[in-house]
Coordinates of C-alpha atoms in Angstrom, one line a residue:
Chain E
M1 CA 0.2 0.0 0.2
D2 CA 2.2 3.1 -1.3
L3 CA 0.0 6.0 0.3
I4 CA 1.9 8.5 -1.3
K5 CA 1.4 7.4 -4.7
L6 CA -2.6 6.9 -3.7
V7 CA -2.6 10.5 -2.6
H8 CA -0.8 11.8 -6.1
Q9 CA -3.5 9.8 -8.1
Q10 CA -6.5 11.4 -6.0
L11 CA -5.8 14.6 -5.5
N12 CA -3.7 15.6 -8.7
T13 CA -5.2 16.2 -12.0
Q14 CA -3.8 13.7 -14.6
P15 CA -2.6 15.3 -17.7
T16 CA -4.4 14.5 -20.6
F17 CA -2.0 15.7 -23.0
P18 CA 0.1 13.8 -25.6
E19 CA 3.5 12.1 -24.6
F20 CA 6.5 13.9 -25.8
R21 CA 10.0 13.3 -25.2
S22 CA 13.0 15.7 -25.0
G23 CA 13.8 17.1 -28.5
D24 CA 10.4 17.7 -29.2
S25 CA 9.1 21.3 -30.3
I26 CA 5.7 21.7 -28.5
V27 CA 3.2 24.4 -27.6
V28 CA 2.3 24.6 -23.7
S29 CA -1.3 26.5 -23.2
Y30 CA -1.6 27.3 -19.8
K31 CA -3.8 29.5 -17.4
I32 CA -2.9 32.7 -15.9
V33 CA -4.3 34.2 -13.1
E34 CA -3.9 38.1 -12.7
G35 CA -6.1 39.1 -9.8
V36 CA -9.5 38.1 -10.6
K37 CA -9.0 38.1 -14.5
E38 CA -7.6 34.8 -16.3
R39 CA -6.1 34.5 -19.9
I40 CA -4.7 32.1 -21.3
Q41 CA -0.8 32.1 -23.0
D42 CA 1.1 29.8 -25.2
F43 CA 4.9 29.0 -24.8
K44 CA 6.3 27.4 -27.8
G45 CA 9.3 25.7 -27.8
D46 CA 11.5 22.6 -27.5
V47 CA 11.6 20.3 -24.5
I48 CA 14.9 20.3 -22.7
Q49 CA 14.3 17.9 -20.4
I50 CA 11.8 15.9 -18.1
K51 CA 12.8 15.6 -14.7
G52 CA 11.9 13.8 -11.5
S53 CA 8.9 11.2 -10.8
G54 CA 5.4 11.1 -9.2
A55 CA 3.9 14.5 -8.1
G56 CA 7.0 16.4 -8.6
K57 CA 7.8 15.7 -12.0
T58 CA 8.4 18.6 -14.3
F59 CA 9.3 19.4 -18.0
T60 CA 11.5 22.6 -19.2
V61 CA 10.8 24.3 -22.3
R62 CA 13.3 26.5 -24.2
K63 CA 12.8 29.1 -26.8
M64 CA 14.6 31.9 -28.4
S65 CA 12.8 35.1 -27.6
N66 CA 14.1 38.1 -29.7
G67 CA 17.8 36.8 -29.4
V68 CA 17.3 35.9 -25.8
G69 CA 17.0 32.3 -24.6
V70 CA 14.2 31.6 -22.6
E71 CA 13.2 28.6 -20.6
R72 CA 10.2 27.6 -18.3
I73 CA 9.5 24.9 -16.1
F74 CA 6.1 23.3 -16.2
P75 CA 5.1 20.7 -13.4
F76 CA 3.7 17.7 -15.5
F77 CA 0.6 18.1 -13.0
S78 CA -0.1 21.7 -12.8
P79 CA -3.9 22.1 -13.0
H80 CA -2.9 25.5 -15.0
I81 CA -1.9 23.8 -18.0
V82 CA -4.6 23.6 -20.4
E83 CA -3.4 22.0 -23.4
V84 CA 0.0 20.8 -24.8
K85 CA 0.6 20.3 -28.7
V86 CA 3.1 18.5 -30.0
L87 CA 4.6 20.1 -33.2
K88 CA 7.5 18.3 -34.3
R89 CA 9.5 15.3 -32.9
G90 CA 13.3 15.9 -32.7
K91 CA 16.1 13.5 -33.4
V92 CA 18.4 13.5 -30.4
R93 CA 20.7 11.8 -28.8
R94 CA 20.5 12.5 -25.2
A95 CA 17.9 13.2 -22.4
R96 CA 18.7 16.5 -21.4
L97 CA 19.9 18.9 -23.8
Y98 CA 21.9 21.8 -21.9
Y99 CA 24.4 22.1 -24.8
L100 CA 21.6 23.8 -26.7
R101 CA 22.1 26.9 -24.2
D102 CA 25.6 27.3 -25.8
L103 CA 24.6 27.4 -29.0
V104 CA 22.7 30.0 -31.4
G105 CA 21.2 30.2 -34.4
K106 CA 21.1 27.4 -37.2
K107 CA 23.3 25.2 -34.7
A108 CA 20.7 25.4 -32.1
K109 CA 18.1 23.6 -34.7
I110 CA 17.0 20.3 -33.1
K111 CA 16.5 17.9 -36.4
E112 CA 13.2 16.7 -36.7
K113 CA 12.5 13.1 -36.4
R114 CA 10.9 11.4 -39.8
T115 CA 8.4 8.9 -39.0
F116 CA 6.8 6.6 -41.5
N117 CA 3.1 5.6 -41.2
Chain G
M1 CA 6.2 13.7 1.5
T2 CA 4.7 14.8 -1.6
S3 CA 3.1 17.4 -3.2
I4 CA -0.7 18.4 -4.4
F5 CA -1.9 21.2 -6.1
D6 CA -4.2 23.4 -4.2
Q7 CA -7.3 25.4 -5.6
N8 CA -5.0 28.3 -6.7
G9 CA -2.8 25.9 -8.7
R10 CA -0.2 26.2 -6.4
S11 CA 2.3 23.3 -5.6
V12 CA 1.9 22.5 -1.8
A13 CA 4.4 20.1 -0.2
C14 CA 2.5 17.5 2.2
T15 CA 3.6 15.1 4.2
V16 CA 1.1 12.0 4.4
V17 CA -0.3 10.7 7.6
H18 CA -2.1 7.5 7.9
A19 CA -4.4 8.3 10.8
Q20 CA -6.9 5.1 11.2
P21 CA -9.6 5.6 14.1
N22 CA -8.3 5.5 17.5
V23 CA -9.9 3.7 20.5
V24 CA -10.5 5.3 23.8
T25 CA -9.1 2.9 26.4
Q26 CA -9.1 5.0 29.3
V27 CA -11.1 8.0 30.6
K28 CA -9.7 9.7 33.5
T29 CA -11.9 12.0 35.7
V30 CA -10.7 14.5 38.5
D31 CA -12.8 12.3 40.9
S32 CA -10.8 9.1 39.8
D33 CA -7.4 10.3 39.1
G34 CA -7.1 13.9 40.1
Y35 CA -7.4 15.3 36.2
D36 CA -9.0 15.1 33.3
A37 CA -7.8 13.2 30.5
I38 CA -8.7 10.7 27.8
Q39 CA -6.4 7.5 26.5
L40 CA -6.0 6.9 23.2
A41 CA -4.9 3.6 21.6
Y42 CA -3.9 3.2 18.0
G43 CA -2.3 0.4 15.8
E44 CA -2.7 -3.2 15.7
A45 CA -0.4 -5.6 18.1
K46 CA -0.2 -9.3 18.7
V47 CA -1.6 -10.9 21.6
K48 CA 1.5 -12.6 22.2
N49 CA 3.4 -9.5 22.4
T50 CA 1.2 -8.0 24.4
P51 CA 1.5 -8.3 28.5
Q52 CA -1.3 -9.7 30.4
S53 CA -1.8 -6.9 32.6
M54 CA -2.2 -4.9 29.2
Q55 CA -4.5 -7.5 27.7
G56 CA -7.1 -6.8 30.8
H57 CA -6.6 -3.1 29.9
F58 CA -7.7 -3.3 26.6
E59 CA -10.3 -6.1 27.3
K60 CA -12.0 -3.3 29.4
A61 CA -12.1 -1.3 26.6
K62 CA -13.6 -4.2 24.3
T63 CA -10.7 -3.7 21.7
A64 CA -7.9 -5.7 20.6
P65 CA -4.2 -5.1 21.7
K66 CA -3.1 -1.8 20.2
R67 CA 0.4 -0.7 19.7
K68 CA 0.7 2.8 21.1
L69 CA -1.2 4.4 24.1
V70 CA -1.4 8.1 24.4
E71 CA -2.8 9.9 26.8
F72 CA -4.1 13.7 26.0
R73 CA -4.9 15.9 28.8
D74 CA -7.7 18.4 29.2
Y75 CA -9.5 17.5 25.9
D76 CA -13.1 17.9 25.9
L77 CA -14.3 15.0 23.9
S78 CA -17.3 13.3 25.8
K79 CA -16.5 9.9 24.5
N80 CA -16.7 6.4 26.9
L81 CA -14.7 3.8 27.1
G82 CA -14.3 1.8 23.8
D83 CA -15.7 4.5 21.4
L84 CA -13.5 5.4 18.3
V85 CA -12.5 8.9 17.6
S86 CA -11.6 9.4 13.9
M87 CA -9.7 12.4 12.6
D88 CA -12.4 14.2 10.9
E89 CA -14.4 14.7 14.1
I90 CA -11.3 16.5 15.3
F91 CA -9.4 18.2 12.6
A92 CA -10.7 20.2 9.5
E93 CA -9.4 21.1 6.3
G94 CA -7.4 24.5 6.8
E95 CA -6.9 24.2 10.5
K96 CA -3.8 24.6 12.7
C97 CA -2.2 21.6 14.2
S98 CA 1.0 20.2 16.0
A99 CA 3.0 17.6 15.3
I100 CA 4.8 15.7 18.0
G101 CA 7.7 12.5 17.2
T102 CA 11.0 11.2 17.7
S103 CA 13.3 13.2 15.1
K104 CA 15.6 11.1 13.1
G105 CA 19.0 10.0 14.9
K106 CA 21.7 12.1 13.6
G107 CA 24.7 10.1 15.7
F108 CA 27.6 11.7 17.2
Q109 CA 27.7 15.1 15.6
G110 CA 29.8 18.2 16.3
V111 CA 29.0 21.7 17.5
V112 CA 28.7 23.4 14.0
K113 CA 25.8 20.7 12.9
R114 CA 24.3 20.4 16.6
H115 CA 24.4 23.6 18.4
K116 CA 24.5 25.8 15.3
F117 CA 28.0 27.0 16.0
E118 CA 29.9 29.0 13.1
G119 CA 33.1 27.4 13.6
V120 CA 36.2 29.6 13.1
G121 CA 35.7 32.2 10.2
Q122 CA 38.9 31.7 8.3
A123 CA 40.3 29.1 6.1
T124 CA 43.2 30.9 5.0
H125 CA 45.4 33.2 6.8
G126 CA 47.3 30.6 8.9
Q127 CA 44.2 29.0 10.2
H128 CA 44.5 25.3 10.7
N129 CA 42.3 22.5 11.7
R130 CA 39.8 25.2 13.0
L131 CA 37.2 25.4 11.0
R132 CA 34.5 23.5 12.7
A133 CA 35.8 24.0 15.9
P134 CA 33.7 25.1 19.0
G135 CA 36.3 27.7 20.4
S136 CA 36.6 28.6 24.0
I137 CA 34.5 26.6 26.4
G138 CA 35.5 29.5 29.5
A139 CA 38.1 30.8 31.7
S140 CA 41.0 29.8 33.3
S141 CA 41.8 29.9 37.3
Y142 CA 38.5 31.6 37.8
P143 CA 36.0 29.7 37.9
S144 CA 38.4 26.7 37.2
K145 CA 35.5 24.9 36.0
V146 CA 33.2 24.3 32.7
V147 CA 30.1 25.7 33.2
K148 CA 27.0 23.0 33.4
G149 CA 24.9 23.0 30.4
M150 CA 28.2 24.2 27.9
R151 CA 27.2 23.1 24.2
M152 CA 29.7 20.8 23.2
A153 CA 29.8 18.0 20.7
G154 CA 27.7 14.5 21.3
R155 CA 24.5 12.6 20.2
M156 CA 22.2 14.4 18.1
G157 CA 18.5 13.5 17.2
G158 CA 16.4 10.8 18.2
E159 CA 14.6 13.0 20.9
R160 CA 10.8 14.1 21.4
V161 CA 10.4 17.1 19.0
K162 CA 7.2 19.3 18.7
I163 CA 6.5 21.1 15.6
K164 CA 3.8 23.8 16.1
N165 CA 1.7 25.9 13.5
L166 CA 1.4 23.0 11.0
R167 CA -1.9 23.3 8.7
V168 CA -4.1 20.6 7.8
Q169 CA -3.7 20.8 4.3
K170 CA -6.4 18.1 3.1
L171 CA -8.2 15.3 4.7
L172 CA -9.3 11.8 2.9
P173 CA -11.9 10.1 5.5
D174 CA -12.2 7.4 3.2
Q175 CA -8.7 6.4 3.4
N176 CA -8.1 7.6 6.5
L177 CA -5.2 10.0 5.6
I178 CA -4.5 13.8 6.7
L179 CA -2.0 15.4 4.7
I180 CA -0.2 18.1 6.8
K181 CA 1.5 21.1 4.9
G182 CA 5.2 20.9 5.4
A183 CA 7.5 18.2 7.1
I184 CA 6.8 16.7 10.2
P185 CA 9.6 14.7 12.7
G186 CA 10.4 11.4 12.4
H187 CA 11.5 8.9 9.7
N188 CA 9.0 7.3 7.3
G189 CA 6.9 4.9 8.8
S190 CA 7.5 6.1 12.4
F191 CA 4.6 6.7 14.8
I192 CA 3.4 10.7 15.4
I193 CA 1.1 12.3 17.7
I194 CA -1.2 15.3 16.2
E195 CA -3.0 17.5 17.9
K196 CA -4.9 20.3 17.7

């Protein structure tokens, strides 16, 4: 009887978004609460790491915004995530793409994984 | 510990406490014992591991032998012998509570960890072997002794600790679980007392 797992399954909203891996290009739509107003904002970028397990699992999305690298960490089970869309599957050789931080321009581009179905 | 998301979408770190209903095994009153108290029992024990005197005590309350007995003084519960006290009678979500447990044993520790001494400030300028040292423990010929209670290295942890002002984050009465915001003393699976 794993009580911690039980609590996690009962109290945290289980995500409905599609599975993605590091290297994939995704759009995260998340709720922003400003006082009483609520709006939805999109964050589009590459997943550079998926970290942790259970209730503390997070993923990091990196994008270039006006020449400045911006990274955002999202908890997997956050009720504020409305939707996640996978745009491209990336072809990468490691799970944590920290090397992208040192690269700019064309070198920081992740090759797309081609699948035939 | 785990974390849950509250209604504002914020992640809250919680300790999960398994709190099955407790049995009232003794009610003490001013007339019989000189003070008011209620004795609660928790956990299951084997009959062969329970002393006969305790078996008789549990029989009075018409309950199976229990592992832990705790007395709560001056609590107005109006319960009788053998009644069950469940957690949702006592706690509500968002209320303050305190937790008492036995802290994790840390073994023989130096003064820096045990008493939050700062050691000697410098690692350079000729300092040698002094980085985590306690420094002076008193004067010389007067008083010619070390004052009692001088904080020194020694065994740390494994003692009764009470943490106040914790908050009941969530109650799950079906599973008999209490989620308390923050950490509580003791290692995983240890017994604790939660009181209001």
